[in-house]
Coordinates of C-alpha atoms in Angstrom, one line a residue:
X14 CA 188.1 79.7 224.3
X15 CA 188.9 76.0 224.6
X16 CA 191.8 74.2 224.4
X17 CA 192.4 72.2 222.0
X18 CA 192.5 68.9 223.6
X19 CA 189.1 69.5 225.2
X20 CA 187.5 69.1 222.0
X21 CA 185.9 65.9 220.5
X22 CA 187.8 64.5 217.7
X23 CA 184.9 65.7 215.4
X24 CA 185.9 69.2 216.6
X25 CA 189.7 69.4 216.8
X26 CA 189.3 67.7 213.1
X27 CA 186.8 70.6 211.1
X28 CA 189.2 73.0 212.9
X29 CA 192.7 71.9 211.8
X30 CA 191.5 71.5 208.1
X31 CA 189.0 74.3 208.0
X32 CA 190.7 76.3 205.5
X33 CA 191.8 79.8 206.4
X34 CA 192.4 82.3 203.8
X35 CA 195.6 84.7 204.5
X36 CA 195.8 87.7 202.6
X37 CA 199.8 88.7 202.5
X38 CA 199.3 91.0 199.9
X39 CA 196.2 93.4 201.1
X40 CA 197.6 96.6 201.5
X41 CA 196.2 98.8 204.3
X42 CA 195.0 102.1 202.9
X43 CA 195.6 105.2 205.3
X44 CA 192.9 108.0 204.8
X45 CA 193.3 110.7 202.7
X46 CA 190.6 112.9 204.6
X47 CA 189.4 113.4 207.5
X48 CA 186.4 111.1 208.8
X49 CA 184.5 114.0 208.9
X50 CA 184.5 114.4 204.8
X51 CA 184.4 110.8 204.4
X52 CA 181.6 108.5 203.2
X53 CA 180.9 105.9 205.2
X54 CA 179.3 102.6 204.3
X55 CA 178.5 99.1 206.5
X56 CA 179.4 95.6 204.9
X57 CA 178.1 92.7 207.2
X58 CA 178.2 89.2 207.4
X59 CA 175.3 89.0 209.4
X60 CA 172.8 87.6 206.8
X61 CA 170.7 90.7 206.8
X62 CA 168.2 91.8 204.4
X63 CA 165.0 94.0 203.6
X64 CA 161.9 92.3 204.7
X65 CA 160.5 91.8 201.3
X66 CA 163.7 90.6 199.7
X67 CA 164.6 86.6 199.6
X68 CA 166.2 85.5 202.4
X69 CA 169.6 83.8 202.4
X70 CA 169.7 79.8 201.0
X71 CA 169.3 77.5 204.3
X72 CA 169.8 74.8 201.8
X73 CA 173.5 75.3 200.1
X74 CA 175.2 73.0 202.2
X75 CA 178.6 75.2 202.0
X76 CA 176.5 78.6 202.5
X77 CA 175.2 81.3 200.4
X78 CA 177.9 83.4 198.2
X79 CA 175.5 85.9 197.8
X80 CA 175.0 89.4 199.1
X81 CA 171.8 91.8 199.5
X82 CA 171.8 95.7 198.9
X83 CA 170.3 97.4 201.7
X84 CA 169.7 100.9 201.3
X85 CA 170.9 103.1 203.6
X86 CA 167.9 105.5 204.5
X87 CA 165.7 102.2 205.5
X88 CA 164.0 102.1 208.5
X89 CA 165.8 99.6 210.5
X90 CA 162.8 97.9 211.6
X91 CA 162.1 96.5 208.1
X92 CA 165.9 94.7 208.0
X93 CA 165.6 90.8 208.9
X94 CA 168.0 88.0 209.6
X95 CA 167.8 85.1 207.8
X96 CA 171.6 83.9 208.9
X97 CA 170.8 80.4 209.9
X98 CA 173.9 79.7 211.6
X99 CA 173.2 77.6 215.5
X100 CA 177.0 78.9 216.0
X101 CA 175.8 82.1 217.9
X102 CA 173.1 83.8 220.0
X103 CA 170.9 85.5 217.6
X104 CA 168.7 87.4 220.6
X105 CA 171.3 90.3 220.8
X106 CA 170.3 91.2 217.4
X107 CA 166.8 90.8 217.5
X108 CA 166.8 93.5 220.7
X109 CA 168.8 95.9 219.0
X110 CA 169.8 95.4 215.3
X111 CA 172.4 98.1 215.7
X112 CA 174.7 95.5 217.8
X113 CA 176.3 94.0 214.2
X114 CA 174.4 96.9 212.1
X115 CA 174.7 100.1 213.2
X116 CA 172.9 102.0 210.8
X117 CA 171.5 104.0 214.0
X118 CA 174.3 105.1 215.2
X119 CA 176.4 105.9 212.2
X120 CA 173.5 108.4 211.3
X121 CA 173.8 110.0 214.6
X122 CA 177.7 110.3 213.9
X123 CA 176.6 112.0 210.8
X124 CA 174.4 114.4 212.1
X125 CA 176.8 115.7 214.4
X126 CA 179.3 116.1 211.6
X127 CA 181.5 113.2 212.5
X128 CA 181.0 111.6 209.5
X129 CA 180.6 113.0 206.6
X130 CA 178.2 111.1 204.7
X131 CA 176.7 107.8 204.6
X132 CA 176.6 105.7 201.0
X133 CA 173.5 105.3 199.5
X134 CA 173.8 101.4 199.7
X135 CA 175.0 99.1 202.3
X136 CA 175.8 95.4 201.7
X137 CA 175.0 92.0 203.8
X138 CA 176.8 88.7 202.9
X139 CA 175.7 85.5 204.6
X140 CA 178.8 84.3 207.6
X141 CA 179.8 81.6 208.4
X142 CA 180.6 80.1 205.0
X143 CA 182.3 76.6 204.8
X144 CA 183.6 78.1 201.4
X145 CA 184.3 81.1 201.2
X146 CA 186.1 81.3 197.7
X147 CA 183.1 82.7 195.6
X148 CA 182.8 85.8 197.7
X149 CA 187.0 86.5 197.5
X150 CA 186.6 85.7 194.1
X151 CA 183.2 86.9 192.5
X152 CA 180.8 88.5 194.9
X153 CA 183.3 90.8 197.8
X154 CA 185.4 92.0 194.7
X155 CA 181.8 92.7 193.2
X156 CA 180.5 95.0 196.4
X157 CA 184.0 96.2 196.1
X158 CA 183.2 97.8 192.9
X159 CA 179.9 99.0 193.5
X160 CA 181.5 100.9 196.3
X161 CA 184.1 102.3 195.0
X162 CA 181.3 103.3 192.0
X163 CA 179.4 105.1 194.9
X164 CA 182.1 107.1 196.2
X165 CA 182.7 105.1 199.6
X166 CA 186.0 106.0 201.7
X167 CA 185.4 103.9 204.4
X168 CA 183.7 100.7 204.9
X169 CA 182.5 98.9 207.9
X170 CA 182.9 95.7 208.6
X171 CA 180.6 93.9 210.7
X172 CA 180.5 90.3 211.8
X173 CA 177.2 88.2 212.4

C-alpha cells in the first residue's frame, strides 16, 4: 500500500475526509451451535445480481443503496456483475464467480455436513459507496431482518 506522501494531493485529500463509520457498539455474537447445525447465508458487496434483474445505478453519483435477493439454489452462471467500480480487477470474478461469491463451495461444505444448511436467499449490495449511510441506516438493517426472518445463524461477508 502507499505511503501517504506518495499520493497526489487529489488522493491524500478524498482519503483523509472520506468518512469512516466506526461501530463501538457492535457486539460480537459467539455461536450457539455448532457450524454444522447452522444456516449459513452470503451478503456481498460485490454488485451481484440474477441476469434478468436490473443491474445496479451507474448513474447515482454517491452509489446505489440498494441490494438484490439472490436465491440460493441459482445456478451460478446466471449471476452478473454490474459493480461499476474502475477501483479493482474485475477478471478474477468473471473466471470464477466463487472468488467474492462462493455459493460453490458453501454447497460442497454442505453436502459433506459442515454446514448445516444454506438460507433460501442471499443478498448483494453495490461496494464502494461514497455514502454509505442509507445502507447502515435503511437497507443492511433491512437484509438484517429478512435474515434473521429466514432463520440465518451465520452470515458471510464478502467484499467486491
Amino acid at each position: 500500500m502507499p505511503r501517504m506522501e506518495t499520493l497526489s494531493e487529489v488522493q491524500r485529500r478524498t482519503l483523509e475526509f472520506f468518512p469512516c463509520y466506526e461501530h463501538d457498539t457492535t457486539p460480537w455474537v459467539s455461536l450457539s451451535k455448532p457450524l454444522s447445525e447452522c444456516k449459513v447465508a452470503l451478503v456481498t458487496s460485490a454488485g451481484l445480481h440474477l441476469r434478468d434483474d436490473k443491474p445496479f445505478n451507474r448513474d447515482d453519483p454517491g452509489g446505489e443503496f440498494t441490494y438484490r435477493v439472490i436465491p440460493s439454489d441459482c445456478n451460478p452462471v446466471d449471476v452478473v456483475q454490474s459493480h461499476y467500480s474502475i477501483g479493482f480487477d474485475h477478471t478474477g470474478i468473471y473466471r470464477d464467480l466463487n472468488v467474492t461469491f462462493p455459493v460453490d463451495r458453501l454447497r460442497e461444505l454442505v453436502d459433506r455436513g459442515e454446514v448445516g444448511s444454506l438460507s433460501a436467499n442471499f443478498y448483494s449490495f453495490m461496494g464502494a459507496l461514497r455514502d454509505p449511510g442509507k445502507v447502515v441506516e435503511e437497507t443492511g438493517p433491512e437484509v438484517a431482518r429478512r435474515l434473521a426472518e429466514e432463520g440465518v445463524d451465520v452470515a458471510l461477508l464478502t467484499p467486491t
